[in-house]
mmCIF file of C-alpha atoms and ligand atoms in Angstrom:
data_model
loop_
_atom_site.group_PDB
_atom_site.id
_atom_site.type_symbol
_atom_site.label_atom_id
_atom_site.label_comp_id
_atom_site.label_asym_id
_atom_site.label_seq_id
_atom_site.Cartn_x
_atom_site.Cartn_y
_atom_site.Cartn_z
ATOM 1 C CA UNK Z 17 -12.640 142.415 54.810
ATOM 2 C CA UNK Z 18 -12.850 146.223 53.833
ATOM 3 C CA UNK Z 19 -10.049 145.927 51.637
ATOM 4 C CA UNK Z 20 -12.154 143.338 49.199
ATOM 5 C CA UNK Z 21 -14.693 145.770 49.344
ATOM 6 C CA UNK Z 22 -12.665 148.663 48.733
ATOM 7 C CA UNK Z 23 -10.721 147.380 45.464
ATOM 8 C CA UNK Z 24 -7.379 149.639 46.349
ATOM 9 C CA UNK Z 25 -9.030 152.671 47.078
ATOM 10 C CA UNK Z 26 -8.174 154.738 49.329
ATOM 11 C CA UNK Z 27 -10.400 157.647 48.988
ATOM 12 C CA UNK Z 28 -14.043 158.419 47.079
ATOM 13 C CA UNK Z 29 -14.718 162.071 46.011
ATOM 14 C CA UNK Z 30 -18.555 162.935 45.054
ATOM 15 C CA UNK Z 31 -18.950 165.669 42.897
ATOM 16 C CA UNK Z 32 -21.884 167.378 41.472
ATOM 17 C CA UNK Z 33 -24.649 169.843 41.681
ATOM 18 C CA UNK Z 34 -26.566 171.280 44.451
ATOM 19 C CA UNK Z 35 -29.105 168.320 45.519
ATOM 20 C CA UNK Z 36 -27.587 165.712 43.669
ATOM 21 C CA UNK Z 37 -27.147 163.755 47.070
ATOM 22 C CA UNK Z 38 -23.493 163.635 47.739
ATOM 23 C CA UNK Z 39 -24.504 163.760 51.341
ATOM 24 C CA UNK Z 40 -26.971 160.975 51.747
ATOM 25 C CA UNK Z 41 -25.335 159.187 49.444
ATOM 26 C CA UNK Z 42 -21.557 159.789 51.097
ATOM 27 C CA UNK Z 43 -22.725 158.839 54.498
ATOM 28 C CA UNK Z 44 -24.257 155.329 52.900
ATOM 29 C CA UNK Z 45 -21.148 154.442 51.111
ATOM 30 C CA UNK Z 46 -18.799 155.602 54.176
ATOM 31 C CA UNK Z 47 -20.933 153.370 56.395
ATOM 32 C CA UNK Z 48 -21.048 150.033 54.118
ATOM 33 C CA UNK Z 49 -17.187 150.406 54.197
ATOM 34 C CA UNK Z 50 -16.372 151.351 57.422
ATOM 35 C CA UNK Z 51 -14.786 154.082 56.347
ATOM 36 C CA UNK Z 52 -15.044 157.929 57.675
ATOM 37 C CA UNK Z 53 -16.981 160.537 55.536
ATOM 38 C CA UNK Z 54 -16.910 164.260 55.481
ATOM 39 C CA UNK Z 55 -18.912 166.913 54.044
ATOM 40 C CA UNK Z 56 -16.883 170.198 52.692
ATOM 41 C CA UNK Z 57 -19.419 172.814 54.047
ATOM 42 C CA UNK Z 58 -19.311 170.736 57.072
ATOM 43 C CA UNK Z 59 -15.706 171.084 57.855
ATOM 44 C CA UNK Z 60 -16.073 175.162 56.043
ATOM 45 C CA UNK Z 61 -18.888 175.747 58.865
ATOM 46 C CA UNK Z 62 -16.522 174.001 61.501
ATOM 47 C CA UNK Z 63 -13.328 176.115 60.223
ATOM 48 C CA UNK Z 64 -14.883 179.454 59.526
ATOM 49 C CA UNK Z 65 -17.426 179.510 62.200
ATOM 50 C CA UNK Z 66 -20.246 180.529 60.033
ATOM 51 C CA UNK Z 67 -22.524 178.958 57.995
ATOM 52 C CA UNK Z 68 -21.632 178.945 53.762
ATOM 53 C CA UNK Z 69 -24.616 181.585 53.396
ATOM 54 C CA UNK Z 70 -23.144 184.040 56.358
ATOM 55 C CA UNK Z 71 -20.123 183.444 54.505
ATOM 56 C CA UNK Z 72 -21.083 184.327 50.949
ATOM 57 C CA UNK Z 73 -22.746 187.527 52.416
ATOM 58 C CA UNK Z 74 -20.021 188.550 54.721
ATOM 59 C CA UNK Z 75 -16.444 187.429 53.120
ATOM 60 C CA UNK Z 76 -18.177 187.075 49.403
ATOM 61 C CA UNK Z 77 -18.239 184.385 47.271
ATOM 62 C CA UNK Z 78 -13.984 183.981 46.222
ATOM 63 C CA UNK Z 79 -13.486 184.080 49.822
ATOM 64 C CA UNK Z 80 -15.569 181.051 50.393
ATOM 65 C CA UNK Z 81 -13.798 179.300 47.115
ATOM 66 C CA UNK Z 82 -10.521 179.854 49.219
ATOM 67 C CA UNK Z 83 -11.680 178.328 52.202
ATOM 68 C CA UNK Z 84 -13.392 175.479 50.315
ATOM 69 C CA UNK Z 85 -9.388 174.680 48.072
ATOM 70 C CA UNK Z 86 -7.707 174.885 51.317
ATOM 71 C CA UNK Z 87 -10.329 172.297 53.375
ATOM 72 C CA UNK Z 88 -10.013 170.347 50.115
ATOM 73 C CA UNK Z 89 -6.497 169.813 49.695
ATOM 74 C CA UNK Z 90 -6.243 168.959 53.263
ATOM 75 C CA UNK Z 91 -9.309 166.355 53.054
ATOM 76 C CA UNK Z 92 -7.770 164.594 50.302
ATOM 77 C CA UNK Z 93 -4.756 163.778 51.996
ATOM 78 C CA UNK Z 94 -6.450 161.604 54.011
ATOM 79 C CA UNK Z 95 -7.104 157.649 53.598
ATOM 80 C CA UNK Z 96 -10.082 155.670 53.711
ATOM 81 C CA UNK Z 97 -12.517 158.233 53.771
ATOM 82 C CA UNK Z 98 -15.402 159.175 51.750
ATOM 83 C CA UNK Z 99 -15.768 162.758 50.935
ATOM 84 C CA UNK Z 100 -19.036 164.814 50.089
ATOM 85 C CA UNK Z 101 -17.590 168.096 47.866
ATOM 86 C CA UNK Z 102 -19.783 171.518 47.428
ATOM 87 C CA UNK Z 103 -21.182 171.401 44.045
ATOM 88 C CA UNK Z 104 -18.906 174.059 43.190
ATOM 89 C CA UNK Z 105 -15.849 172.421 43.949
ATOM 90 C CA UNK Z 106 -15.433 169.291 41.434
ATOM 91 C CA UNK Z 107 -16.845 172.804 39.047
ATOM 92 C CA UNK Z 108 -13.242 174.324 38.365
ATOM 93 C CA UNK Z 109 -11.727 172.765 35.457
ATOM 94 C CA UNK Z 110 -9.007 169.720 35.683
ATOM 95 C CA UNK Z 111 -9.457 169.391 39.462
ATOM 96 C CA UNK Z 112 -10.752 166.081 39.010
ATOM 97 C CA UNK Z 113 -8.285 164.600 36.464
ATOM 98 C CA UNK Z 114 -5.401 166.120 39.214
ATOM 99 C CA UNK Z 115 -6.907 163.706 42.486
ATOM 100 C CA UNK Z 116 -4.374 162.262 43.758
ATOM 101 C CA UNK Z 117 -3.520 158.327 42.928
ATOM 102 C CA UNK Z 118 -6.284 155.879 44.844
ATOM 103 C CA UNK Z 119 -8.954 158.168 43.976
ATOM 104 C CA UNK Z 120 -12.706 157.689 42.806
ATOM 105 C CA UNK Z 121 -14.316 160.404 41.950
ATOM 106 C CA UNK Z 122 -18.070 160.556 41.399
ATOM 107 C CA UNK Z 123 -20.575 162.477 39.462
ATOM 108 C CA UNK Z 124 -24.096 161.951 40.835
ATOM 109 C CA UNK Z 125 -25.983 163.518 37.890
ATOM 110 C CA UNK Z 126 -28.958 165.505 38.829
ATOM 111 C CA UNK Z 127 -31.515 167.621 36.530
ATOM 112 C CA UNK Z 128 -32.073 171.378 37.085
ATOM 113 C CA UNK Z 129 -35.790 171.009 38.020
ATOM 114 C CA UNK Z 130 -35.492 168.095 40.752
ATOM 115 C CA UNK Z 131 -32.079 169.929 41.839
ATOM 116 C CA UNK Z 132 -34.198 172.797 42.672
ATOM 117 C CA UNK Z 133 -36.851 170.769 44.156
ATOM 118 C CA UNK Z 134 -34.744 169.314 46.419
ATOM 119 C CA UNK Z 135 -33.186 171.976 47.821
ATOM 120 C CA UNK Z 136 -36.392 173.946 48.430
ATOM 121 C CA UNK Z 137 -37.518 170.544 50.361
ATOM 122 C CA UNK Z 138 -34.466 170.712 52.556
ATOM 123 C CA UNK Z 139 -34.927 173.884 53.485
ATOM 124 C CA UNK Z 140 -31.148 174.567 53.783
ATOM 125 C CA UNK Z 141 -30.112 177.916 52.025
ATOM 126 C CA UNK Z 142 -28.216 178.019 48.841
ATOM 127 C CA UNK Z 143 -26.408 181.181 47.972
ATOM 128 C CA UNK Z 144 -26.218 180.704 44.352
ATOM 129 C CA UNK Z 145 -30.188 179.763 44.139
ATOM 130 C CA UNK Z 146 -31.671 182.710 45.768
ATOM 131 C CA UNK Z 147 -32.826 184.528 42.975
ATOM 132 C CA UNK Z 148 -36.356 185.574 41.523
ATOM 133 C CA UNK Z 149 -35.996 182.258 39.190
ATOM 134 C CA UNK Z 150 -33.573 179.506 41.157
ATOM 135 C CA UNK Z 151 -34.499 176.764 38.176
ATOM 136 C CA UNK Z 152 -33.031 179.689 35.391
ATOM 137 C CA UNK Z 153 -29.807 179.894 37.906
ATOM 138 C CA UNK Z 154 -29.297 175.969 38.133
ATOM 139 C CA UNK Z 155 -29.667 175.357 34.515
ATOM 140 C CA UNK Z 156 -27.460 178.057 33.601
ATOM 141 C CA UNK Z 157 -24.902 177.086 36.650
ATOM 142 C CA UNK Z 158 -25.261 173.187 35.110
ATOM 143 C CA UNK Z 159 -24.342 173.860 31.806
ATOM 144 C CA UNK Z 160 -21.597 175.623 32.665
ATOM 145 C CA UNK Z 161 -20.368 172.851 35.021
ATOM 146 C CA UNK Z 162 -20.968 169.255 33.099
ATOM 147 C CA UNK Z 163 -17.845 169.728 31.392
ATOM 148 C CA UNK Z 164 -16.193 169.426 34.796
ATOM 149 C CA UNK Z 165 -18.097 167.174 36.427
ATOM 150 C CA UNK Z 166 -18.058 164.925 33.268
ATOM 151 C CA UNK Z 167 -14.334 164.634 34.371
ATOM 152 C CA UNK Z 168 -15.714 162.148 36.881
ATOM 153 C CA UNK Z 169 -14.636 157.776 36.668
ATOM 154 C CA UNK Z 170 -17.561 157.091 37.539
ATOM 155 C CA UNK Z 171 -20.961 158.849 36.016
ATOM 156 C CA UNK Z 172 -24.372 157.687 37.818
ATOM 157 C CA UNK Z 173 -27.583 159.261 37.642
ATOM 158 C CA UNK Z 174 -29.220 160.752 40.944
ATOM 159 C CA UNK Z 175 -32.468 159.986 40.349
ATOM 160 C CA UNK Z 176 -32.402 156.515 39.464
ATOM 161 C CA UNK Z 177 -32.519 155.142 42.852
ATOM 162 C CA UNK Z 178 -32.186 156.145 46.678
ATOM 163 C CA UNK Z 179 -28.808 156.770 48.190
ATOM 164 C CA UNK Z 180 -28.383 153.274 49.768
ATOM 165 C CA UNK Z 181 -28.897 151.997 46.517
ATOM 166 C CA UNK Z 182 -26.324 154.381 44.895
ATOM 167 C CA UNK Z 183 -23.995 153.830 47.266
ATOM 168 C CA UNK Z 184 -24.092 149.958 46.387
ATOM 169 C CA UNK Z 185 -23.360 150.722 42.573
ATOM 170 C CA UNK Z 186 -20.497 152.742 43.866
ATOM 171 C CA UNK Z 187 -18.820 150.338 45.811
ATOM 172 C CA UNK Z 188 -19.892 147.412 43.662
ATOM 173 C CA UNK Z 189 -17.590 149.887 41.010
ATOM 174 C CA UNK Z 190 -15.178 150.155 43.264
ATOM 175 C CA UNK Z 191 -14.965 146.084 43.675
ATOM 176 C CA UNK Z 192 -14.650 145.954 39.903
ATOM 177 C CA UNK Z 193 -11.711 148.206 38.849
ATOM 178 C CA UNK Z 194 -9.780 147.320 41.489
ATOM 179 C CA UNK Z 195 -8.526 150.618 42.867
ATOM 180 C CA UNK Z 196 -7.099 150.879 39.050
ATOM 181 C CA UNK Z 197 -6.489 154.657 38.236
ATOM 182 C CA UNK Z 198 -9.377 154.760 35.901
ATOM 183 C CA UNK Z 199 -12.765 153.414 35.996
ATOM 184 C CA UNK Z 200 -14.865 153.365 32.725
ATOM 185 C CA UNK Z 201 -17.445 155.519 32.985
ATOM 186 C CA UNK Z 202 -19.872 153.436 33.731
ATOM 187 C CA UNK Z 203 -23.366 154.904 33.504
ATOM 188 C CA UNK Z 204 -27.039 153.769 35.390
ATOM 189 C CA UNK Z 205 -29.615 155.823 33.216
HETATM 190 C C1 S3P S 321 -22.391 175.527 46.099
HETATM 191 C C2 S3P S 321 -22.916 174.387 46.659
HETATM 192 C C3 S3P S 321 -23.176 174.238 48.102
HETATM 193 C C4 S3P S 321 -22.264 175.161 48.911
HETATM 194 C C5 S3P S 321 -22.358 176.552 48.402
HETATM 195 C C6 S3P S 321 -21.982 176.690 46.926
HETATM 196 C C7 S3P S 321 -22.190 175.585 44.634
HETATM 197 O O1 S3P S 321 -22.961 172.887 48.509
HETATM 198 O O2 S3P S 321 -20.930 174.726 48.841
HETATM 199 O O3 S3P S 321 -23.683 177.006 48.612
HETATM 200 O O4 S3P S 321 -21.402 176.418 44.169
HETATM 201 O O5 S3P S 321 -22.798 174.760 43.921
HETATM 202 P P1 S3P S 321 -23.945 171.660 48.142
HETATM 203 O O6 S3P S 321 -23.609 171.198 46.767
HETATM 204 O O7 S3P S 321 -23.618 170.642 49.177
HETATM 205 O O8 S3P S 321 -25.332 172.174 48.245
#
């Protein structure tokens, strides 16, 4: 039954950095639960209109930030439902310690250089990476993020397997606590 498999969970919340695989990995863990999943720049690009880049260059980048609290408050209201963030999102401070009750929030860690990587491969633009030296960006934009992201229950690196398998540790996590406000942070790496 998907409530065994579910602990008392209503809602997962993956946070982290640009190509850390909160998409792949939100669509896996959505689909072994039967749950529904959503992608923030999804739902932006469905709101707005425009993609995130035609936003950043035509409304700027607190514009976008706006859009991306608003589709975010209104995402997490919902049950059952797996939710992919923007890596900027789970980035401002205390947002994850303030999810509401029923909520497991993820950091999928990734490292600058296969963050980069990764986001070349997918050929999808990133606003905040297009500069003469994207890696320089992302390590500077990481650092400046852990300390929110660290926020996270549940801590697992990126790179140590594929998203199917991630999405197993997640829900085998989820099994484990019990839907229990906290989760240690349990690390893979
Ligand atoms: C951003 C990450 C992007 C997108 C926007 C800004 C960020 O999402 O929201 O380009 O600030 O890290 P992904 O993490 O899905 O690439």
């Amino acid at each position: 039954m998907e409530s065994d498999r579910s602990g008392r969970f209503q809602r997962v919340v993956l946070v982290g950095f640009m190509g850390s695989g909160k998409t792949s990995v939100g669509r896996a863990l959505a689909r072994l639960l039967g749950w529904s999943f959503r992608d923030f720049d999804a739902e932006i690009e469905s709101r707005t209109g425009r993609t995130v880049p035609e936003i950043f260059r035509s409304r700027g980048e607190a514009f976008f930030r706006e859009v991306e609290e608003r589709v975010g408050r209104r995402l997490l209201r919902e049950e059952r439902i797996v939710l992919a963030t923007g890596g900027g999102w789970g980035a401002v401070p205390g947002r994850l310690a303030d999810l509401p009750p029923a909520t497991l929030s993820v950091w999928l860690r990734v490292a600058p250089e296969e963050a980069v990587r990764r986001v070349r491969a997918d050929g999808t633009e990133r606003p905040l990476l297009e500069t003469d030296d994207p890696l320089k960006r992302a390590r500077r934009l990481l650092a400046e993020r852990e300390a929110a992201y660290r926020e996270a229950n549940l801590v697992l690196d990126s790179e140590s397997a594929p998203p199917e398998g991630l999405a197993r540790t997640i829900l085998e996590s989820m099994r484990v606590s019990g839907g229990e406000a906290s989760v240690p942070h349990a690390k893979n790496g």
